[in-house]
Tab-separated table of C-alpha atoms in Angstrom:
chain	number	residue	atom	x	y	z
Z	1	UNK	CA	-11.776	5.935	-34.241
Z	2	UNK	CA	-15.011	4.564	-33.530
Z	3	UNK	CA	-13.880	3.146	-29.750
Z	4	UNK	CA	-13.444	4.558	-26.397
Z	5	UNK	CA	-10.321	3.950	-24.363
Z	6	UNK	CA	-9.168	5.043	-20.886
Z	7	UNK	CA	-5.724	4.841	-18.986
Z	8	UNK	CA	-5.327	4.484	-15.564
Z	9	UNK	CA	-1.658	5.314	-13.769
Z	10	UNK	CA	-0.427	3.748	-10.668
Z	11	UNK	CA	2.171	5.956	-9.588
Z	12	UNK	CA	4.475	5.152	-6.810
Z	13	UNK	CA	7.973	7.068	-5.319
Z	14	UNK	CA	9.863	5.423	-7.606
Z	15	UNK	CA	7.816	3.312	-10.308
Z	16	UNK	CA	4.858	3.968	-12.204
Z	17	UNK	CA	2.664	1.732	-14.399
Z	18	UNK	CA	0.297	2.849	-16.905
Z	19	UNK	CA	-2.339	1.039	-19.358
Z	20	UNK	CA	-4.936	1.986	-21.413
Z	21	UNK	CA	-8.228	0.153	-21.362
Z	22	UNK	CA	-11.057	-0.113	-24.265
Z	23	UNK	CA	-14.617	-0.165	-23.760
Z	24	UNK	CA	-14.524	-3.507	-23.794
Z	25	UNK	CA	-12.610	-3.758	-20.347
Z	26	UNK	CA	-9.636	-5.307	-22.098
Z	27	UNK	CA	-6.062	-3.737	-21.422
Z	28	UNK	CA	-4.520	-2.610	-24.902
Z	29	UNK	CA	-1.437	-1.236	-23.565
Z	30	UNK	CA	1.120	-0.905	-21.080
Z	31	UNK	CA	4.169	0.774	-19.917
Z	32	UNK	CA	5.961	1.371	-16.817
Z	33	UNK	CA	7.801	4.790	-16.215
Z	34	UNK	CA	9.529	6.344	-13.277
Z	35	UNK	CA	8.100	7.644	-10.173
Z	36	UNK	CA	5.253	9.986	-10.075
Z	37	UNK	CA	5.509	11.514	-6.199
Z	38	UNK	CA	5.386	15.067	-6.847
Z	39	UNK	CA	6.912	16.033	-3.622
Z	40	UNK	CA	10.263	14.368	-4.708
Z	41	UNK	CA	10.075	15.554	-7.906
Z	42	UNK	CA	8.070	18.444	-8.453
Z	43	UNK	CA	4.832	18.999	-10.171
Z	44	UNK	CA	5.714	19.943	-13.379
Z	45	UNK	CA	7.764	17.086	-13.860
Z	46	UNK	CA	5.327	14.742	-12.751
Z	47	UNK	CA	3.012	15.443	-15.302
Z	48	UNK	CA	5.717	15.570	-17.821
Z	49	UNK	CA	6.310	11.752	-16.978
Z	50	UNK	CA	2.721	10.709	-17.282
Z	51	UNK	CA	2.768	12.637	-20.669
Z	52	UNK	CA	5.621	10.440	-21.627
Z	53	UNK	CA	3.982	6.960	-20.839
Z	54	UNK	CA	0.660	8.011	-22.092
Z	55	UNK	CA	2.338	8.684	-25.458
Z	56	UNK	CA	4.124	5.404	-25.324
Z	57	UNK	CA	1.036	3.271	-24.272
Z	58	UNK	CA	-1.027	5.227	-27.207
Z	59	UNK	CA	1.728	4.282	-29.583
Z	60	UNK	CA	1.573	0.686	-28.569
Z	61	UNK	CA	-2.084	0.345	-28.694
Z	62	UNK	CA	-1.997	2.204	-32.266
Z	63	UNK	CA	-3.648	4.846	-30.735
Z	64	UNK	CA	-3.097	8.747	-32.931
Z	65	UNK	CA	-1.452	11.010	-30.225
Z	66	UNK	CA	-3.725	13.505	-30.956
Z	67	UNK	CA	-6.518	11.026	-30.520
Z	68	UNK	CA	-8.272	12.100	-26.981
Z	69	UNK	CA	-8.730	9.525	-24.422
Z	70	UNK	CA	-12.176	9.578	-22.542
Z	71	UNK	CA	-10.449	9.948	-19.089
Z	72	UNK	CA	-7.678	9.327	-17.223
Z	73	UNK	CA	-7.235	8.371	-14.002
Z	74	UNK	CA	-4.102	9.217	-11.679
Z	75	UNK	CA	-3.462	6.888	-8.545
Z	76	UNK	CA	-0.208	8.602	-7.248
Z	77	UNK	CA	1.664	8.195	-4.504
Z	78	UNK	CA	1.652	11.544	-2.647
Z	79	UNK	CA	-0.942	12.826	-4.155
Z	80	UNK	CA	-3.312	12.531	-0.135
Z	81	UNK	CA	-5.533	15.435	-0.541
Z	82	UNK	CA	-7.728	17.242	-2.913
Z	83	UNK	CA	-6.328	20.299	-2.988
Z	84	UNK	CA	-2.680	18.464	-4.877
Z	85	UNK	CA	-5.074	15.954	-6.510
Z	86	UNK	CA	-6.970	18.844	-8.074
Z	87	UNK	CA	-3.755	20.446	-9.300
Z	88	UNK	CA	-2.556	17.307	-10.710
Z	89	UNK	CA	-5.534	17.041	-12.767
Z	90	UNK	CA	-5.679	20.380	-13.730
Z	91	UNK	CA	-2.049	20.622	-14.259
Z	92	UNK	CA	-2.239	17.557	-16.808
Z	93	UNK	CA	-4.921	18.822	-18.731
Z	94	UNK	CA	-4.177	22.834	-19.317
Z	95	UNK	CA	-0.573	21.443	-19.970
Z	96	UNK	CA	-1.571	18.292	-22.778
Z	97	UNK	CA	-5.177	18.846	-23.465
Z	98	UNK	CA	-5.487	16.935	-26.226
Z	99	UNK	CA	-4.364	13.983	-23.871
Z	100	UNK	CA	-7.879	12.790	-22.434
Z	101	UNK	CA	-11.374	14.951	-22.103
Z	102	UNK	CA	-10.664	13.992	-18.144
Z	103	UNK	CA	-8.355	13.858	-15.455
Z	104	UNK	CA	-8.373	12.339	-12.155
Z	105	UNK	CA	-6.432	12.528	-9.284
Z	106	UNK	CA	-7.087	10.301	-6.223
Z	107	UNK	CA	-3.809	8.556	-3.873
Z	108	UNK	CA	-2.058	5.257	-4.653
Z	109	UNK	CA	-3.434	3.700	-2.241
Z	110	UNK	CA	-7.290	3.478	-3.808
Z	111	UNK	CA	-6.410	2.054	-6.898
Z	112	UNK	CA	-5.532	-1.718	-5.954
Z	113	UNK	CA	-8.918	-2.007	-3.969
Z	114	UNK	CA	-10.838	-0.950	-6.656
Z	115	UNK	CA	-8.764	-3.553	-9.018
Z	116	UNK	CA	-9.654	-6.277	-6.460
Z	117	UNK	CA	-13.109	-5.337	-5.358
Z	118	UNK	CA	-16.323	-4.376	-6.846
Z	119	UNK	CA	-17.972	-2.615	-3.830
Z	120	UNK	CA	-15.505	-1.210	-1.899
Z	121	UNK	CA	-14.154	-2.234	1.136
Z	122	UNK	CA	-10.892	-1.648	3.058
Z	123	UNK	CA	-7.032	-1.623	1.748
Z	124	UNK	CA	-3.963	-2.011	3.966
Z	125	UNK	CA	-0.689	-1.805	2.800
Z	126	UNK	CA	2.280	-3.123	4.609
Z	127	UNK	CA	5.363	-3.082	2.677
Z	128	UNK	CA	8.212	-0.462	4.053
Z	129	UNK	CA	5.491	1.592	5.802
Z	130	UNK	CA	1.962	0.905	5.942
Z	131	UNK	CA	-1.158	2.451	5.465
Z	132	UNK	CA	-4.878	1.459	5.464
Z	133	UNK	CA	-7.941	3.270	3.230
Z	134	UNK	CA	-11.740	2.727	3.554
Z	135	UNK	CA	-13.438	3.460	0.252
Z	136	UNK	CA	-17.296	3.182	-0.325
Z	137	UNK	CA	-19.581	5.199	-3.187
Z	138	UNK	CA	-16.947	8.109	-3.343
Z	139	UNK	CA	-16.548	7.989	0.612
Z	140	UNK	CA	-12.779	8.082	1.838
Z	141	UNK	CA	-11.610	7.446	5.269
Z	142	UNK	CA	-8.020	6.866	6.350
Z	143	UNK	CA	-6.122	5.294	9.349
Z	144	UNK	CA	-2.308	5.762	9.259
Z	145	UNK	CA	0.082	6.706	6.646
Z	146	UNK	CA	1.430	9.197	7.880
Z	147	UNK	CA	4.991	8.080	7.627
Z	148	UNK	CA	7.744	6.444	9.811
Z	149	UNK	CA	8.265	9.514	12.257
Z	150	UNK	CA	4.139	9.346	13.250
Z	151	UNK	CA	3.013	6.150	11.886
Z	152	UNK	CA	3.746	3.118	9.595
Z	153	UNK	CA	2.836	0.204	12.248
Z	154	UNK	CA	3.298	-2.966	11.300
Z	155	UNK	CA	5.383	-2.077	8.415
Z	156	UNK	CA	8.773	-3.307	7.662
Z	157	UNK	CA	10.534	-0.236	8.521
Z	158	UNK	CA	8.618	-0.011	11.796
Z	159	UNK	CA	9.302	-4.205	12.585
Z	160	UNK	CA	12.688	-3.084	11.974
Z	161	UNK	CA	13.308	-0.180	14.748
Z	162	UNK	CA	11.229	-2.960	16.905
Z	163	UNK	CA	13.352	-4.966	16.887
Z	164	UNK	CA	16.287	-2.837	17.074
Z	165	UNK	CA	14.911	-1.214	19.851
Z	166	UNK	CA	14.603	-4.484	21.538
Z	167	UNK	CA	18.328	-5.672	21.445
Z	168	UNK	CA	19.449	-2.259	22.278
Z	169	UNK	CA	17.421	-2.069	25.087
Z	170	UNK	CA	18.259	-5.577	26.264
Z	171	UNK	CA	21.956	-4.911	25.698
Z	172	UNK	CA	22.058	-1.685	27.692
Z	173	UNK	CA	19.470	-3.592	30.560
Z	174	UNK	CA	17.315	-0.551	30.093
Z	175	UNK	CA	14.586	-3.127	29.420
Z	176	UNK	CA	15.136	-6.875	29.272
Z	177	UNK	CA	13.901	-8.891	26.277
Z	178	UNK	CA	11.151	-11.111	27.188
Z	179	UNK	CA	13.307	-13.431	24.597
Z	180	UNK	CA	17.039	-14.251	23.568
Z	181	UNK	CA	18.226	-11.615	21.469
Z	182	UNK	CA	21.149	-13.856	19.851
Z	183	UNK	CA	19.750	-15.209	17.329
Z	184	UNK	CA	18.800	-10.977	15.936
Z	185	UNK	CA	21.472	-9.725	17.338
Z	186	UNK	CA	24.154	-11.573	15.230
Z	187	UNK	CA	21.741	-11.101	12.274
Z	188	UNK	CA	22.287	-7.278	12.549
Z	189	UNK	CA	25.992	-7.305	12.811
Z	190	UNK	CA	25.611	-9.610	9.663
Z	191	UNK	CA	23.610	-7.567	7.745
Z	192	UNK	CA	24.374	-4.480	8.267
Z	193	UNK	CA	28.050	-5.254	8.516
Z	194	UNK	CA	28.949	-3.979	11.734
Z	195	UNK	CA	32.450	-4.241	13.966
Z	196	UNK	CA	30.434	-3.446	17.106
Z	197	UNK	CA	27.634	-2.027	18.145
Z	198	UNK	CA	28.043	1.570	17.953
Z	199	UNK	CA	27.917	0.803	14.285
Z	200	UNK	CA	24.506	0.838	13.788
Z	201	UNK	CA	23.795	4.503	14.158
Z	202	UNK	CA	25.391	5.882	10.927
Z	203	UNK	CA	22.244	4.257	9.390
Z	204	UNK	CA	19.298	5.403	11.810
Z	205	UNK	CA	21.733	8.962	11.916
Z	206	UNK	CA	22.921	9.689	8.540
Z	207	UNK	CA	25.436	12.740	7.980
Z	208	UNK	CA	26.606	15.330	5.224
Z	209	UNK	CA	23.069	15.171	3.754
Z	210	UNK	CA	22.354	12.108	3.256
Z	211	UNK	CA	18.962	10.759	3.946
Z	212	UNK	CA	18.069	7.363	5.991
Z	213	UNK	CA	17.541	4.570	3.450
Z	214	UNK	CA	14.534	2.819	4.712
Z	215	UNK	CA	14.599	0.336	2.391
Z	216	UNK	CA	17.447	-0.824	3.057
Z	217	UNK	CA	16.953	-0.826	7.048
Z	218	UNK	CA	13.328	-2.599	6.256
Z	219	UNK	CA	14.646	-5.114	4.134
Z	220	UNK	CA	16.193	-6.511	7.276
Z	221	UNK	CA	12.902	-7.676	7.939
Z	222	UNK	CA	13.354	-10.408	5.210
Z	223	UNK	CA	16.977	-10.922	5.875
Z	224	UNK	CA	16.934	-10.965	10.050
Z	225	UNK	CA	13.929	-11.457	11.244
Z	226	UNK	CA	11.545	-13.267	8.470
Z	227	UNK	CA	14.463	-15.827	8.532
Z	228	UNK	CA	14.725	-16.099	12.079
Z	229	UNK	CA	11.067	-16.525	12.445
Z	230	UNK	CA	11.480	-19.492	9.524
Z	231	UNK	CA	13.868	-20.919	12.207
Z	232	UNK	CA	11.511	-20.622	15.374
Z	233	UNK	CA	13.453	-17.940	16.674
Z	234	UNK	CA	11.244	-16.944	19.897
Z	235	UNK	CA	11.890	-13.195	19.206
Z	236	UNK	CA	11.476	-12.943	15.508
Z	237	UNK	CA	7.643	-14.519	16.049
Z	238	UNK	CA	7.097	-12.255	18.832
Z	239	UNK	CA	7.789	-9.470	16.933
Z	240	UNK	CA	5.905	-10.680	13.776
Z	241	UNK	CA	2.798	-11.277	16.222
Z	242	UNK	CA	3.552	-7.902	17.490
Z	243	UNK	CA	3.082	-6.473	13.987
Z	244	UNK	CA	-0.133	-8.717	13.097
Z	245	UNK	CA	-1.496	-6.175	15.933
Z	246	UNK	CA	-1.014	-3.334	14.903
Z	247	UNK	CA	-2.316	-4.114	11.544
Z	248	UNK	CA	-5.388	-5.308	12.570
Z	249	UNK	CA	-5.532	-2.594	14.874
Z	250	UNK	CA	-5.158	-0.108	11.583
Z	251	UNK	CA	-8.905	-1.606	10.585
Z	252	UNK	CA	-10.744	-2.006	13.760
Z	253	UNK	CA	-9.570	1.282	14.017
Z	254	UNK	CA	-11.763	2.335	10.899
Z	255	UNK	CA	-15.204	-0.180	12.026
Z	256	UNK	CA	-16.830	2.635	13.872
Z	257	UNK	CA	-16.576	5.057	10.930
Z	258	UNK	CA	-17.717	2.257	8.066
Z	259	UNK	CA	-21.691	2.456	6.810
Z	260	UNK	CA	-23.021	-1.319	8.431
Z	261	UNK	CA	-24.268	-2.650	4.926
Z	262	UNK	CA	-20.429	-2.812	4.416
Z	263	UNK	CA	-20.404	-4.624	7.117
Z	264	UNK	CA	-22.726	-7.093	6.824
Z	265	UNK	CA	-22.579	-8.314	2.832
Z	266	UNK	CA	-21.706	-11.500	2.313
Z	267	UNK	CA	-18.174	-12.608	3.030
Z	268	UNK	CA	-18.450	-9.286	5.874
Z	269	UNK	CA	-16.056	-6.144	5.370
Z	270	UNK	CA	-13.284	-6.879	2.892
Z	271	UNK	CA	-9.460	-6.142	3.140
Z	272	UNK	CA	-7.429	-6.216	0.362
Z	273	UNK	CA	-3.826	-6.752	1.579
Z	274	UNK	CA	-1.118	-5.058	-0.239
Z	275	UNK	CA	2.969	-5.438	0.589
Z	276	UNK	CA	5.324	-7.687	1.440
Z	277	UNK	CA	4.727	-7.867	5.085
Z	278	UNK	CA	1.614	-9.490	3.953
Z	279	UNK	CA	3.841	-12.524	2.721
Z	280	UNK	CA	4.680	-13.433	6.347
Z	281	UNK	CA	0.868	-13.785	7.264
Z	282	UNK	CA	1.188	-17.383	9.005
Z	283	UNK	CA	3.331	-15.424	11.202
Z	284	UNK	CA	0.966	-12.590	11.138
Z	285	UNK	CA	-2.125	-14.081	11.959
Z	286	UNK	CA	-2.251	-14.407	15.631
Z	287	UNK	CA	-1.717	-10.976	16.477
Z	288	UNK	CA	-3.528	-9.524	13.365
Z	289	UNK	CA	-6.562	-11.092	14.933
Z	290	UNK	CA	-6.059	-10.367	18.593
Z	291	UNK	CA	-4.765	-6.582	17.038
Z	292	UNK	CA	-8.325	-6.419	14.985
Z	293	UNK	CA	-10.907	-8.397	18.046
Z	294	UNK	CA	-13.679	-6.227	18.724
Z	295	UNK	CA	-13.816	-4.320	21.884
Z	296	UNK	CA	-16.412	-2.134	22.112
Z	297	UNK	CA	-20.360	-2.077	20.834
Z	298	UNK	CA	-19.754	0.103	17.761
Z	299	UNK	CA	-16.569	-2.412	16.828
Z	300	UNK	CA	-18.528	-5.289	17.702
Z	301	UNK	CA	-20.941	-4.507	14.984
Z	302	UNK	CA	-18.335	-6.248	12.775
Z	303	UNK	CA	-19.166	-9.816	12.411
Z	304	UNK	CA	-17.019	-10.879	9.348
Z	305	UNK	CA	-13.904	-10.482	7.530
Z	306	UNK	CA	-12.292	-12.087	4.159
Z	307	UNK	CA	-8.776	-10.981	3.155
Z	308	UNK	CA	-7.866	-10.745	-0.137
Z	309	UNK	CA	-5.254	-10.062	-2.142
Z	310	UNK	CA	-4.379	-9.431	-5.772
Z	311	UNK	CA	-3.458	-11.964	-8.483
Z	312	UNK	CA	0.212	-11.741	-9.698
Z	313	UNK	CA	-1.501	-10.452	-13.485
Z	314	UNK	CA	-3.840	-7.831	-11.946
Z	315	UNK	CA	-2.995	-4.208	-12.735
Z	316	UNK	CA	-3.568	-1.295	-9.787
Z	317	UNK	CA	-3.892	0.917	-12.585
Z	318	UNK	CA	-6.662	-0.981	-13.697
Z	319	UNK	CA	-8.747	0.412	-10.897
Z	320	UNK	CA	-7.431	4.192	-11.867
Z	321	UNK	CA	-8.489	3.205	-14.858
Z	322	UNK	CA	-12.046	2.141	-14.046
Z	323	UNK	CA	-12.546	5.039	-11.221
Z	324	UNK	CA	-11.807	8.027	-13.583
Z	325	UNK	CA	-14.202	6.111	-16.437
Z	326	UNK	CA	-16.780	6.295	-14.126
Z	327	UNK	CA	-16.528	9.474	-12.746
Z	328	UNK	CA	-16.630	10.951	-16.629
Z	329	UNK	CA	-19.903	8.852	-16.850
Z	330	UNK	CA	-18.899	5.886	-18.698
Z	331	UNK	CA	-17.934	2.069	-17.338
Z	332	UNK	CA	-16.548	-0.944	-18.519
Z	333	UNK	CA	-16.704	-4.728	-17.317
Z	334	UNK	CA	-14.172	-5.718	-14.835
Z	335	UNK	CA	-13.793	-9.226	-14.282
Z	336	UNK	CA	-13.049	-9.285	-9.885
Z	337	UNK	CA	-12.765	-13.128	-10.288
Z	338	UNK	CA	-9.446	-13.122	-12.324
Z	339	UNK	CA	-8.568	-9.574	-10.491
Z	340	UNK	CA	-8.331	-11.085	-6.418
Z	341	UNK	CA	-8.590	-14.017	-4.729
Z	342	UNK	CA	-9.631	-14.661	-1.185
Z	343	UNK	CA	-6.624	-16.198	1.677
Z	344	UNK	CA	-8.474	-15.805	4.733
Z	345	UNK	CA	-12.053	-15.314	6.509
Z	346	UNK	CA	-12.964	-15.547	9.665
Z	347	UNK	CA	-16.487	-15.124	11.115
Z	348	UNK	CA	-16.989	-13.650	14.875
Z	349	UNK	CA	-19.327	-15.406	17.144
């Protein structure tokens, strides 16, 4: 075959998508596929399922099995240091290396920015947990991620326990809510069916084995306190400013550590904004801002910021895809424009 085509894999804990790209920068396949976190399910087994959607992406671009791909690029969830991200790669290849000439590994959380922006810039997720990446010319720095025991602020999971925390503590008088807890507190019993109040802990204290299921406790945020917020519940917009903070805390946190040409492009430092907490920004916004307001000279040194966010046909693995070409030496166009679009900017003074 006279072409050149590279895949790209955005692999989360429990779904994975992967396409394959040709020269051109046009997407020739896709197919989704499990979850790729090697920690749940082992290494072996990981690459095994990448195998398995590789082949099935080949077969529906008409692509020969044993035709060899340029590259391909691994976004995985899990995958947060070089040491696994080298044995992925390596792993892939000495196991299938007729697959690709290259492998990549890098984390999940690099691929969307590099679907959404050309240059690099910053990426925060805020779905069940959150997480926030700086990425510039091969440069990586991270603030957060490092799960709901140490971190995930301004996640769903962590809104969640907030508010949790808050009715508990109000009930008990430990510490009184600066707001009526009604509203939330009838919410829980609702949602997570509960006789009285002692109920709640066979879900934040699981036994025989079982594990916490944090989506389930996060998806309260939609079902308690998105709606009560919808309602002008005082307490569910407190506690949605509350998590604006600490979200734009999770970037100002990263200013000192970011080159200033990043800085000062046009349009400032951009955020790509990934997650469904990210859906709630109106309620967001006033404590994202007061979260992310410059403090000291080194922060102050940001002047601008535009917020994007990716378009509902944009591919994550698209920016796996793109990465890995590039590190083998080769590119292809990528069309940002139909890849991102900008909701917010604000300028500092």
């Amino acid at each position: 075959m006279s072409e050149y085509f590279f895949a790209g894999c955005e692999g989360g804990a429990s779904h994975s998508v992967m396409i394959i790209v040709n020269q051109h920068g046009s997407i020739v396949a896709e197919t989704e596929g499990e979850g790729t976190n090697h920690w749940l399910i082992g290494m072996e087994e990981c690459v095994r399922r990448i195998y398995n959607m590789l082949c099935q992406c080949k077969l529906v671009a008409g692509i020969p099995e044993s035709f060899p791909l340029i590259s391909l690029g691994l976004s995985l969830s899990g995958a947060d240091d070089i040491i696994k991200q080298t044995e992925v790669s390596d792993l892939f290849l000495k196991t299938y290396p007729n697959c690709a000439k290259y492998c990549f590994t890098c984390n999940d959380t690099l691929s969307p920015l590099l679907t959404a922006v050309k240059d690099g810039g910053v990426v925060i997720i805020a779905g069940t947990g959150s997480n926030c990446l700086f990425y510039n010319n091969g440069k990586i720095i991270n603030c957060g991620g490092w799960g709901h025991l140490l971190g995930d602020k301004g996640g769903a999971h962590w809104l969640v326990l907030k508010s949790l925390r808050t009715i508990y503590e109000d009930m008990d008088g430990f510490k009184r809510s600066l707001h009526s807890t009604d509203y939330l507190k009838q919410a829980m019993f609702d949602y997570f069916k509960m006789n009285d109040k002692y109920c709640i802990l066979p879900h934040l204290y699981p036994k025989d084995g079982k594990t916490i299921d944090k989506k389930m406790i996060a998806k309260f945020c939609v079902e308690g306190i998105l709606k009560g917020a919808v309602d002008g519940d005082l307490l569910c917009l407190h506690l949605f400013k509350l998590a604006g903070v600490q979200l734009g805390k999770h970037i100002k946190a990263l200013i000192p550590k970011i080159n200033l040409e990043m800085l000062h492009t046009e349009g400032g430092l951009k955020v790509l904004c990934i997650g469904s907490v990210w859906k709630s920004w109106e309620y967001l916004k006033e404590g994202f801002l007061i979260g992310l307001t410059p403090l000291t000279d080194e922060e102050k040194q940001l002047k601008e910021i535009t917020l994007v966010k990716l378009k509902p046909d944009a591919k994550a693995s698209h920016g796996a895809c793109l990465w890995a070409a590039n590190k083998a030496g080769f590119n292809f166009p990528m069309d940002y424009e139909k890849m991102s679009f900008v909701f917010f900017n604000y300028k500092y003074i």
